[in-house]
Each structure stands twice: as structure tokens, then as C-alpha cells.
Short mmCIF file of C-alpha atoms in Angstrom, two decimals:
data_model
loop_
_atom_site.label_atom_id
_atom_site.label_comp_id
_atom_site.label_asym_id
_atom_site.label_seq_id
_atom_site.Cartn_x
_atom_site.Cartn_y
_atom_site.Cartn_z
CA MET A 495 6.11 6.35 27.55
CA THR A 496 3.59 3.97 26.02
CA THR A 497 3.13 0.72 27.93
CA ALA A 498 2.73 -2.62 26.19
CA GLY A 499 -0.62 -4.17 26.91
CA ALA A 500 -4.32 -4.24 26.35
CA GLU A 501 -4.69 -0.45 26.58
CA LEU A 502 -3.14 -0.23 23.11
CA THR A 503 -5.92 -2.30 21.55
CA LEU A 504 -8.64 -0.27 19.84
CA ARG A 505 -11.94 -0.91 21.57
CA HIS A 506 -14.20 -0.29 18.60
CA PRO A 507 -16.37 -3.38 18.08
CA VAL A 508 -16.40 -5.05 14.69
CA GLU A 509 -19.51 -6.66 13.21
CA ARG A 510 -19.47 -8.65 9.97
CA PHE A 511 -21.85 -10.38 7.62
CA THR A 512 -21.84 -11.56 4.01
CA LEU A 513 -24.48 -10.84 1.38
CA ASP A 514 -25.88 -13.55 -0.87
CA ASN A 515 -23.82 -12.18 -3.77
CA GLY A 516 -20.62 -12.78 -1.77
CA LEU A 517 -19.88 -9.21 -0.65
CA ARG A 518 -18.12 -9.25 2.72
CA VAL A 519 -19.31 -6.44 5.00
CA VAL A 520 -17.52 -5.12 8.08
CA LEU A 521 -19.14 -2.58 10.40
CA ALA A 522 -17.12 -0.66 12.99
CA PRO A 523 -19.56 1.57 14.92
CA ASP A 524 -18.27 4.53 16.92
CA ARG A 525 -20.95 6.96 18.09
CA SER A 526 -18.51 9.55 19.49
CA VAL A 527 -18.65 11.89 16.48
CA PRO A 528 -21.43 12.30 13.86
CA VAL A 529 -19.26 11.12 10.96
CA VAL A 530 -19.21 7.94 8.88
CA ALA A 531 -16.66 6.48 6.51
CA VAL A 532 -17.52 4.08 3.70
CA SER A 533 -14.80 2.09 1.95
CA VAL A 534 -14.87 -0.62 -0.70
CA PHE A 535 -11.71 -2.68 -1.14
CA TYR A 536 -11.49 -4.83 -4.27
CA ASP A 537 -9.07 -7.75 -4.20
CA VAL A 538 -7.24 -6.61 -7.32
CA GLY A 539 -4.05 -4.61 -7.54
CA MET A 540 -0.99 -4.13 -9.66
CA ARG A 541 0.10 -7.75 -9.15
CA ASN A 542 -3.08 -9.04 -10.79
CA GLU A 543 -2.36 -7.41 -14.13
CA PRO A 544 -1.80 -9.77 -17.09
CA GLU A 545 1.15 -9.38 -19.42
CA GLY A 546 0.44 -6.73 -22.02
CA ARG A 547 -1.84 -4.84 -19.65
CA THR A 548 0.60 -3.16 -17.25
CA GLY A 549 -0.96 -0.26 -15.40
CA PHE A 550 -4.48 -1.58 -15.88
CA ALA A 551 -5.42 -1.76 -12.19
CA HIS A 552 -4.58 1.92 -11.79
CA LEU A 553 -6.26 2.83 -15.08
CA PHE A 554 -9.43 1.08 -13.97
CA GLU A 555 -9.40 2.97 -10.68
CA HIS A 556 -9.67 6.12 -12.81
CA MET A 557 -12.49 4.55 -14.84
CA MET A 558 -14.54 3.96 -11.70
CA PHE A 559 -14.82 7.73 -11.23
CA GLN A 560 -16.31 8.33 -14.70
CA GLY A 561 -19.93 7.70 -13.80
CA SER A 562 -22.16 4.65 -13.52
CA ALA A 563 -25.60 3.44 -14.51
CA ASN A 564 -27.55 5.97 -12.43
CA VAL A 565 -24.82 8.54 -11.70
CA PRO A 566 -23.65 10.81 -14.51
CA LYS A 567 -20.00 11.72 -14.91
CA MET A 568 -18.80 14.13 -12.16
CA GLU A 569 -22.01 13.55 -10.18
CA HIS A 570 -20.32 11.24 -7.64
CA ALA A 571 -17.97 14.06 -6.63
CA ARG A 572 -20.76 16.62 -6.56
CA LEU A 573 -23.05 14.51 -4.38
CA VAL A 574 -20.34 13.70 -1.83
CA GLN A 575 -19.06 17.25 -1.61
CA ALA A 576 -22.57 18.70 -1.43
CA ALA A 577 -23.10 16.59 1.68
CA GLY A 578 -19.92 18.03 3.22
CA GLY A 579 -17.86 14.92 2.54
CA THR A 580 -14.60 13.91 0.90
CA PHE A 581 -13.78 10.99 -1.36
CA ASN A 582 -10.88 9.30 -3.12
CA GLY A 583 -9.47 5.98 -4.31
CA SER A 584 -6.05 4.38 -4.62
CA THR A 585 -4.32 1.44 -6.27
CA HIS A 586 -1.93 -0.81 -4.35
CA GLN A 587 -0.01 -3.98 -5.11
CA ASP A 588 -2.74 -6.25 -3.82
CA TYR A 589 -5.95 -4.21 -3.80
CA THR A 590 -7.75 -1.14 -5.09
CA ASN A 591 -9.92 0.92 -2.77
CA TYR A 592 -12.58 3.63 -2.95
CA PHE A 593 -13.82 5.61 0.01
CA GLU A 594 -15.87 8.51 1.35
CA ALA A 595 -16.03 10.31 4.69
CA LEU A 596 -19.28 12.18 5.30
CA PRO A 597 -21.66 13.44 7.97
CA ALA A 598 -23.54 10.49 9.43
CA GLU A 599 -26.86 11.49 7.88
CA ALA A 600 -25.33 11.07 4.39
CA LEU A 601 -24.49 7.38 4.90
CA GLU A 602 -27.15 6.10 2.49
CA ARG A 603 -25.95 8.49 -0.21
CA ALA A 604 -22.44 7.00 -0.05
CA LEU A 605 -23.79 3.45 -0.09
CA PHE A 606 -25.90 4.20 -3.17
CA LEU A 607 -22.91 5.71 -5.00
CA GLU A 608 -20.57 2.80 -4.26
CA ALA A 609 -23.21 0.18 -5.06
CA ASP A 610 -24.06 1.86 -8.36
CA ARG A 611 -20.50 1.75 -9.64
CA MET A 612 -19.99 -1.77 -8.29
CA ALA A 613 -22.97 -2.81 -10.40
CA ALA A 614 -22.31 -0.87 -13.61
CA PRO A 615 -19.50 1.66 -14.11
CA ALA A 616 -19.60 3.69 -17.33
CA ILE A 617 -17.13 1.75 -19.45
CA THR A 618 -17.22 3.65 -22.72
CA GLU A 619 -14.71 4.40 -25.47
CA GLU A 620 -14.79 8.10 -24.61
CA ASN A 621 -14.14 7.51 -20.91
CA LEU A 622 -11.39 4.98 -21.58
CA ARG A 623 -9.48 7.22 -24.03
CA ASN A 624 -9.84 10.20 -21.74
CA GLN A 625 -8.52 8.33 -18.71
CA ILE A 626 -5.63 6.76 -20.63
CA ASP A 627 -4.54 10.32 -21.41
CA VAL A 628 -4.93 11.31 -17.76
CA VAL A 629 -2.84 8.37 -16.56
CA LYS A 630 -0.14 9.04 -19.17
CA GLU A 631 0.11 12.62 -17.97
CA GLU A 632 0.30 11.40 -14.37
CA ILE A 633 3.23 9.16 -15.34
CA ARG A 634 4.96 12.06 -17.08
CA VAL A 635 4.57 14.29 -14.02
CA ASN A 636 5.28 11.75 -11.28
CA VAL A 637 7.88 9.51 -12.95
CA LEU A 638 9.34 10.56 -16.27
CA ASN A 639 9.90 14.24 -15.52
CA ARG A 640 10.62 14.01 -11.79
CA PRO A 641 14.11 13.39 -10.38
CA TYR A 642 14.23 9.90 -8.79
CA GLY A 643 10.65 9.44 -10.07
CA ALA A 644 10.97 5.68 -10.56
CA PHE A 645 13.56 5.14 -7.83
CA PRO A 646 13.35 2.69 -6.28
CA TRP A 647 9.70 1.64 -6.29
CA LEU A 648 9.45 0.88 -10.01
CA GLN A 649 13.07 -0.14 -10.56
CA LEU A 650 14.16 -2.22 -7.56
CA PRO A 651 11.45 -4.92 -7.94
CA GLN A 652 12.85 -5.71 -11.40
CA VAL A 653 16.14 -6.56 -9.68
CA ALA A 654 14.77 -8.28 -6.59
CA PHE A 655 12.09 -10.53 -8.10
CA GLU A 656 11.56 -12.86 -11.04
CA SER A 657 7.83 -13.25 -11.75
CA PHE A 658 5.89 -10.87 -13.97
CA ALA A 659 3.49 -10.15 -11.10
CA ASN A 660 6.30 -8.79 -8.94
CA THR A 661 8.60 -7.18 -11.50
CA HIS A 662 6.42 -5.27 -13.95
CA ASP A 663 5.77 -1.54 -13.91
CA GLY A 664 2.50 -1.07 -12.04
CA TYR A 665 2.12 2.44 -13.40
CA GLY A 666 2.02 0.93 -16.88
CA SER A 667 3.84 1.37 -20.17
CA PHE A 668 2.43 3.80 -22.70
CA VAL A 669 2.28 0.98 -25.25
CA ASP A 670 0.13 -1.19 -22.99
CA LEU A 671 -2.10 1.69 -21.93
CA GLU A 672 -2.68 2.98 -25.46
CA SER A 673 -3.56 -0.47 -26.78
CA SER A 674 -6.22 -1.06 -24.11
CA THR A 675 -9.77 -1.50 -25.40
CA VAL A 676 -13.26 -1.20 -24.01
CA ASP A 677 -13.49 -5.00 -24.15
CA ASP A 678 -10.34 -5.23 -22.02
CA ALA A 679 -11.88 -2.88 -19.47
CA ALA A 680 -15.18 -4.77 -19.46
CA ASP A 681 -13.35 -8.08 -18.95
CA PHE A 682 -11.28 -6.61 -16.12
CA PHE A 683 -14.43 -5.34 -14.42
CA SER A 684 -16.27 -8.62 -14.88
CA THR A 685 -13.35 -10.63 -13.49
CA TYR A 686 -12.15 -8.57 -10.56
CA TYR A 687 -14.97 -6.24 -9.53
CA ALA A 688 -17.40 -9.00 -8.55
CA PRO A 689 -19.11 -8.42 -5.17
CA GLY A 690 -17.52 -11.61 -3.86
CA ASN A 691 -14.09 -10.15 -4.59
CA ALA A 692 -14.67 -7.09 -2.40
CA VAL A 693 -14.90 -5.97 1.20
CA LEU A 694 -17.27 -3.16 2.19
CA CYS A 695 -16.22 -1.56 5.47
CA ILE A 696 -18.28 1.13 7.17
CA GLY A 697 -17.14 2.91 10.31
CA GLY A 698 -18.31 5.71 12.54
CA ASP A 699 -21.67 6.94 13.80
CA LEU A 700 -23.93 4.13 12.64
CA ASP A 701 -26.65 1.86 13.92
CA VAL A 702 -25.71 -1.73 13.08
CA ALA A 703 -29.21 -3.01 12.28
CA GLU A 704 -30.16 0.03 10.19
CA THR A 705 -26.83 -0.03 8.35
CA GLU A 706 -27.24 -3.71 7.54
CA ARG A 707 -30.69 -2.91 6.12
CA LEU A 708 -29.22 -0.15 3.93
CA VAL A 709 -26.39 -2.36 2.74
CA GLN A 710 -28.87 -5.07 1.80
CA ARG A 711 -31.01 -2.53 -0.03
CA TRP A 712 -28.24 -1.07 -2.21
CA PHE A 713 -25.65 -3.81 -2.55
CA GLY A 714 -27.91 -6.86 -2.36
CA PRO A 715 -29.21 -6.46 -5.96
CA VAL A 716 -25.66 -6.37 -7.44
CA ALA A 717 -25.37 -9.58 -9.42
CA ALA A 718 -23.04 -12.27 -8.11
CA ARG A 719 -20.21 -13.40 -10.36
CA GLU A 720 -17.46 -15.97 -10.15
CA VAL A 721 -14.55 -14.82 -7.99
CA PRO A 722 -11.00 -15.24 -9.33
CA PRO A 723 -8.44 -17.07 -7.19
CA THR A 724 -6.01 -14.95 -5.20
CA PRO A 725 -2.85 -14.72 -7.32
CA ARG A 726 0.24 -16.53 -6.10
CA THR A 727 2.83 -13.80 -5.69
CA GLY A 728 5.29 -15.54 -3.39
CA GLU A 729 8.66 -16.50 -4.84
CA PRO A 730 11.56 -18.73 -3.76
CA ALA A 731 14.02 -16.92 -1.50
CA PRO A 732 17.04 -15.54 -3.41
CA THR A 733 20.36 -17.31 -3.03
CA SER A 734 22.71 -14.70 -4.50
CA VAL A 735 23.27 -10.99 -4.88
CA ARG A 736 21.33 -9.29 -7.67
CA SER A 737 22.35 -5.86 -8.89
CA ALA A 738 21.62 -3.29 -11.56
CA LEU A 739 22.65 0.21 -12.54
CA VAL A 740 20.30 2.90 -13.87
CA GLU A 741 20.96 6.46 -14.99
CA ASP A 742 18.70 9.46 -14.47
CA ARG A 743 19.21 12.60 -16.54
CA LEU A 744 17.32 14.73 -14.00
CA VAL A 745 19.37 14.02 -10.87
CA THR A 746 22.61 15.58 -9.66
CA ALA A 747 23.42 13.22 -6.79
CA PRO A 748 23.68 9.43 -6.95
CA ALA A 749 21.65 7.03 -4.82
CA VAL A 750 21.52 3.35 -3.98
CA ALA A 751 18.68 1.09 -2.87
CA LEU A 752 19.18 -2.24 -1.12
CA GLY A 753 16.29 -4.68 -0.89
CA TRP A 754 15.99 -7.88 1.12
CA ARG A 755 13.21 -10.44 1.03
CA VAL A 756 11.41 -10.59 4.35
CA PRO A 757 9.08 -13.10 6.04
CA ASP A 758 5.59 -13.60 4.62
CA PRO A 759 3.48 -10.67 5.92
CA VAL A 760 0.50 -12.98 6.49
CA ALA A 761 1.73 -16.53 7.13
CA GLU A 762 4.77 -15.45 9.21
CA PHE A 763 3.25 -12.43 10.86
CA ASN A 764 5.15 -12.57 14.16
CA SER A 765 8.51 -12.76 12.39
CA TYR A 766 7.36 -10.02 10.04
CA LEU A 767 6.63 -7.70 12.98
CA GLY A 768 10.29 -7.99 13.99
CA THR A 769 11.25 -6.87 10.49
CA VAL A 770 8.89 -3.89 10.63
CA LEU A 771 10.49 -2.67 13.85
CA LEU A 772 13.98 -3.33 12.48
CA ALA A 773 13.28 -0.93 9.60
CA GLU A 774 12.17 1.70 12.11
CA LEU A 775 15.21 1.12 14.30
CA LEU A 776 17.53 1.49 11.33
CA SER A 777 16.24 4.73 9.88
CA GLU A 778 13.52 6.61 11.76
CA GLY A 779 14.65 9.66 13.71
CA ASP A 780 17.98 11.28 14.49
CA ALA A 781 18.85 8.52 16.95
CA SER A 782 18.36 5.71 14.42
CA ARG A 783 21.30 3.52 13.48
CA LEU A 784 21.69 4.57 9.85
CA GLU A 785 20.93 8.24 10.47
CA ARG A 786 23.74 8.37 13.02
CA ARG A 787 26.20 6.31 11.00
CA LEU A 788 25.65 7.65 7.48
CA ILE A 789 24.63 11.26 8.10
CA HIS A 790 26.20 12.35 11.39
CA ASP A 791 29.26 10.15 12.00
CA ASP A 792 30.69 9.14 8.61
CA ARG A 793 29.01 12.00 6.70
CA ILE A 794 28.75 9.89 3.57
CA ALA A 795 25.05 10.40 2.84
CA ILE A 796 22.60 13.20 2.17
CA ALA A 797 19.47 11.26 3.14
CA GLN A 798 18.50 7.73 4.09
CA SER A 799 15.33 5.76 4.77
CA SER A 800 14.30 2.16 5.41
CA TYR A 801 10.81 0.75 5.06
CA VAL A 802 8.90 -2.47 4.50
CA GLY A 803 6.50 -2.80 1.57
CA LEU A 804 6.65 -1.17 -1.84
CA PHE A 805 4.62 1.87 -0.74
CA GLY A 806 5.96 2.06 2.80
CA ASP A 807 2.89 0.57 4.52
CA PRO A 808 3.94 -2.83 5.86
CA PHE A 809 0.41 -3.94 6.75
CA ASP A 810 -1.33 -3.71 3.39
CA VAL A 811 0.72 -6.23 1.42
CA ARG A 812 0.97 -9.95 0.83
CA ASP A 813 4.07 -12.03 0.09
CA ALA A 814 6.52 -11.41 -1.56
CA THR A 815 7.83 -8.08 -0.31
CA LEU A 816 11.02 -6.31 0.70
CA LEU A 817 12.70 -4.34 3.41
CA THR A 818 14.25 -1.51 1.40
CA THR A 819 17.03 0.82 2.48
CA GLN A 820 17.65 3.74 0.15
CA VAL A 821 20.49 6.21 0.50
CA HIS A 822 21.21 9.39 -1.44
CA HIS A 823 24.90 10.26 -1.26
CA PRO A 824 27.40 12.82 -2.62
CA ALA A 825 28.97 12.07 -5.98
CA GLY A 826 32.40 11.95 -4.38
CA VAL A 827 31.45 9.08 -2.05
CA PRO A 828 31.87 5.62 -3.61
CA VAL A 829 28.69 3.59 -3.49
CA GLU A 830 30.70 0.68 -2.07
CA ARG A 831 31.47 2.74 1.02
CA VAL A 832 27.79 3.48 1.53
CA THR A 833 26.62 -0.11 1.13
CA ALA A 834 29.44 -1.42 3.36
CA ALA A 835 28.30 0.91 6.15
CA VAL A 836 24.67 -0.22 5.79
CA HIS A 837 25.68 -3.89 5.94
CA GLU A 838 27.88 -3.21 8.96
CA GLU A 839 25.07 -1.59 10.92
CA ILE A 840 22.70 -4.45 10.15
CA ALA A 841 25.39 -6.98 11.07
CA ARG A 842 25.86 -5.18 14.40
CA VAL A 843 22.17 -5.67 15.24
CA ALA A 844 22.38 -9.29 14.09
CA ALA A 845 25.42 -10.00 16.27
CA ASP A 846 24.80 -7.86 19.36
CA GLY A 847 21.03 -7.57 19.45
CA VAL A 848 19.06 -4.49 20.47
CA PRO A 849 19.09 -2.86 23.92
CA ALA A 850 15.65 -2.99 25.48
CA ASP A 851 15.45 0.78 25.94
CA GLU A 852 16.29 1.43 22.26
CA LEU A 853 13.61 -1.02 21.13
CA ARG A 854 11.12 0.52 23.53
CA ARG A 855 11.74 3.95 22.02
CA VAL A 856 11.16 2.58 18.51
CA GLN A 857 8.03 0.75 19.61
CA ALA A 858 6.60 3.84 21.29
CA ARG A 859 7.02 5.91 18.13
CA THR A 860 5.52 3.21 15.91
CA GLU A 861 2.58 2.65 18.25
CA ALA A 862 1.91 6.39 18.38
CA GLN A 863 1.85 6.55 14.58
CA LEU A 864 -0.66 3.69 14.37
CA LEU A 865 -2.91 5.14 17.05
CA ARG A 866 -2.77 8.58 15.44
CA GLN A 867 -3.81 7.10 12.08
CA ALA A 868 -6.68 5.28 13.80
CA ASP A 869 -7.84 8.45 15.52
CA SER A 870 -9.92 9.54 12.52
CA VAL A 871 -12.98 7.58 11.49
CA LEU A 872 -11.70 7.32 7.91
CA GLY A 873 -8.20 6.18 8.91
CA ARG A 874 -9.63 3.53 11.19
CA THR A 875 -12.13 2.32 8.60
CA LEU A 876 -9.46 1.98 5.91
CA ALA A 877 -7.22 0.03 8.31
CA PHE A 878 -10.06 -2.35 9.22
CA ALA A 879 -10.85 -2.91 5.54
CA ALA A 880 -7.23 -3.63 4.59
CA ALA A 881 -6.84 -6.06 7.49
CA GLU A 882 -10.04 -7.88 6.51
CA LEU A 883 -8.98 -8.18 2.89
CA VAL A 884 -5.30 -9.09 3.38
CA HIS A 885 -5.42 -11.00 6.66
CA GLY A 886 -9.06 -12.10 6.86
CA ARG A 887 -9.42 -10.32 10.23
CA ALA A 888 -10.44 -6.67 10.43
CA GLU A 889 -9.77 -6.85 14.17
CA LEU A 890 -6.05 -7.16 13.50
CA ALA A 891 -5.92 -3.44 12.63
CA GLY A 892 -7.03 -2.61 16.16
CA GLU A 893 -4.47 -4.99 17.66
CA LEU A 894 -1.40 -3.82 15.73
CA ALA A 895 -0.08 -1.36 18.32
CA ALA A 896 -0.33 -3.97 21.07
CA ARG A 897 1.23 -6.65 18.86
CA LEU A 898 4.18 -4.37 18.08
CA ALA A 899 4.57 -3.53 21.76
CA ALA A 900 4.99 -7.25 22.47
CA VAL A 901 7.84 -7.74 19.97
CA THR A 902 11.03 -8.82 21.75
CA PRO A 903 14.64 -7.78 21.14
CA GLU A 904 15.24 -11.35 20.00
CA GLN A 905 12.66 -10.99 17.23
CA VAL A 906 14.36 -7.85 15.93
CA GLN A 907 17.76 -9.52 16.12
CA ALA A 908 16.41 -12.50 14.15
CA ALA A 909 15.06 -10.09 11.54
CA ALA A 910 18.51 -8.51 11.17
CA ARG A 911 20.06 -11.95 10.71
CA GLY A 912 17.67 -12.44 7.79
CA LEU A 913 19.13 -9.45 5.93
CA ASP A 914 21.99 -11.39 4.40
CA PRO A 915 24.42 -9.29 2.32
CA GLY A 916 24.79 -12.38 0.14
CA THR A 917 21.14 -12.26 -0.99
CA VAL A 918 20.57 -8.52 -1.28
CA ALA A 919 19.12 -6.86 -4.37
CA MET A 920 21.05 -3.69 -5.14
CA LEU A 921 20.01 -0.87 -7.45
CA GLU A 922 22.54 1.88 -8.08
CA LEU A 923 21.35 5.17 -9.59
CA ARG A 924 23.74 7.66 -11.15
CA PRO A 925 23.27 11.00 -12.89
CA ALA A 926 23.19 10.40 -16.65
CA GLY A 927 26.62 11.02 -18.15
CA GLY A 928 28.37 10.49 -14.84
CA ARG A 929 31.60 8.60 -14.60
CA ALA A 930 31.44 4.87 -13.94
#
């Protein structure tokens, strides 16, 4: 069994400096294996998108892979793979990232590639039209033509929140995507892809002084630009139940998602940790509260899960966010019976608390997951970068397992008391044509 304490803290040192153009740089050396990871996190995600430009953060992620001033289209991929490396990028609510993992001797190659597209991506009419088509096809495959494709990640926020930042479809509407112009893309780049709006994190087999010299060489010449303010995405806490019903022509079994506002992931971090462990206690593993109640005892559900954060990673998001419980259930089971059972199990934790041994089991599993993710150079580097961008402290990523180990039963009980059935957001999904 894992023991709470300092042994859970990652011992990789973290060095940081800032270039004259505002780029924040975090170095996490680890000489144990001859591998490096390079990641650039831009402080722009789905919640930054203006009205009329839904899906633009994700679209621009695609654009950043279409070549740059000194790197022809497809050459980025070829150069990384020729060195024996891998690469990718992803769009989140609050940031967009790009990353490579390569043999240590290819570090400068990765820095050159990332600096070149930070300075001047190939924003052309041909590239834009091509990538709009790619994103539209991605939406067709992942959302429109997939059972439960939008459930609940695209649909529940529209019920739970009020502001455009929190409610709009981050994948984007076809109308907004098709009406995007090269000028829109150039403005988006100029506004959000400034060096001062990014964090460069490099981990693995590196020499700090030599790496700083290389970073200065390749990223130092990137022109500084004004940095936009961090968007305000927090909202007043709800005071009533909000609900909606959607139909899906591709599904055969109904489902329901319940979402509760949770403490601010940054400003109320200790309270938030209690919420993270509550979600694990409710749904992870055969011994979890909802798995036992819904699946094994009452037999009123096919599948259930609970998680914090829109994409299931509780540590890469700012306020406002949700703890979501989603349940897929047989058509013959009334949704009211399912939601009543969920509320009852949460109320039981709120009233009776959590036995220490049950919490310890949940903590051990969660700590093991974090430490396993941090075992690879790339996983650790991405975690450091996200913590630096969201929390202002890369070191927090190395402390998470120990911080979770220190959470008390009282913190988890307080988190359960915050999941008020009178302020829940409820999204019910039914097969299209089903009876009301």
C-alpha cells in the first residue's frame, strides 16, 4: 500500500527562466534515459473563442501542422520521425499544446521546429480550406455519426453554464468553420500565439546551461507581442436545478448525465482535491459506491462513471468546471430511479463520511495513476507544462500524488455536501423516437 508522505513527491528538479520576448521556459532534467520531450503550451483553448468562431482553437491547432516559414508542409512530421521521435498536439478548454519526444541528440531539431511555427506558421487560403474540411470530417466521425458522440461533453455544459465561453460547442459549428477566413486565422495567431502567452517545457536527458543556450538561439528571435488577458470563465454558483432532454437517433439505450459545480481548481485547490477523490470513490473500480449500487445491487444501469473536468483530467482546467456523473441504463428503467440512487449515494457520503480504509484505497489507486503517467519523460514534461500554465507552478505536478495522499475523510465529506441535488444540471438522453 502506498504511504502518504514525501516519497510520493517527484524528485526531478525544475529550472525556469523567461526570455526577453516573454516566453516562459521550464526545464526538468532527468539523465536516467537518453530521451528528451519538448512541449509548448499556448494559453488559448476552447473558452477563448469569440462568438461566431466556435471551434477555432481546435482548427488552429490543425493549422500549426501545415508548415512554417522554414519548414515545408509535412516536413515537421518527417524530421521528427526520421530522428526516431513522435509528435502530436491537442486542444483543451484552457490551452492548446504541441509536443515531441525524441532521442536526446535530436533536442535542437525539436526546438527549431517549434520555434519556427511559433514565429510564422503557414497561414494560407489553401491550408485553411483544407484543414476546415479535415475538422468537419473529424466532427462527422467523432460526434455526428457516433452513438453518444456529443454526450455529455458538448451537451451538458449548455445546461450547466450561462456564459458563451462555457456553453458553446468547442468542436465548432460547420457554419462558423466554413465562414472562417485567412484574416481570422492571422488575427487569432497574432493575439494568442505570442511568445509571452506560452510556456516551453523541456524534460529528460538535457544539460541545463546548453539547453538554455539553444532555447535562446531558436526562440529568442521570435518577436514579442502584446499578451491578451486570461479570460474570466468563472460563473456565479447555480441556485436551482437545470435540466434538458436530447434525442440521439444512433443509440438504443438511454443515458443521463448529472453535473455539479465544484470548487475553483486553482484558487480553492485543497477543497478541489477532496472533490477529485470523491469522484474516484463514487465510480472507479468494482468496489466504488455507484458501481456497487447501480450495477451490482439495484441492477438499474449498464455503465456508470464520474469525473472532474470536461475531458476527465481534473488538473488541466481553470474555473468553472464540473463533477459529472454519467449513467447508461436500460430503457425499462425510469431515469428518475437512476438519479435518485445517485443522489442517495452522494447523500450517504455527505452524512456519514468516508471510512479511512476506503479513502486510503481510493488514494492509493489515484496516486499510482499519477506516478505511472509521470514515469515517461513525455508524460512528466506535459504535466509540468500544464501545472506551470494553469497554476503558475510546474512543481505542483510533482507534488500531486503527495497532496492527494494528505486529503482527509473530512475533505471528501465536505465535497459530497457540495453536490446539492437542488443545484444539479441534468441532461437526459433518449433514443430518437422513444416514448417520453
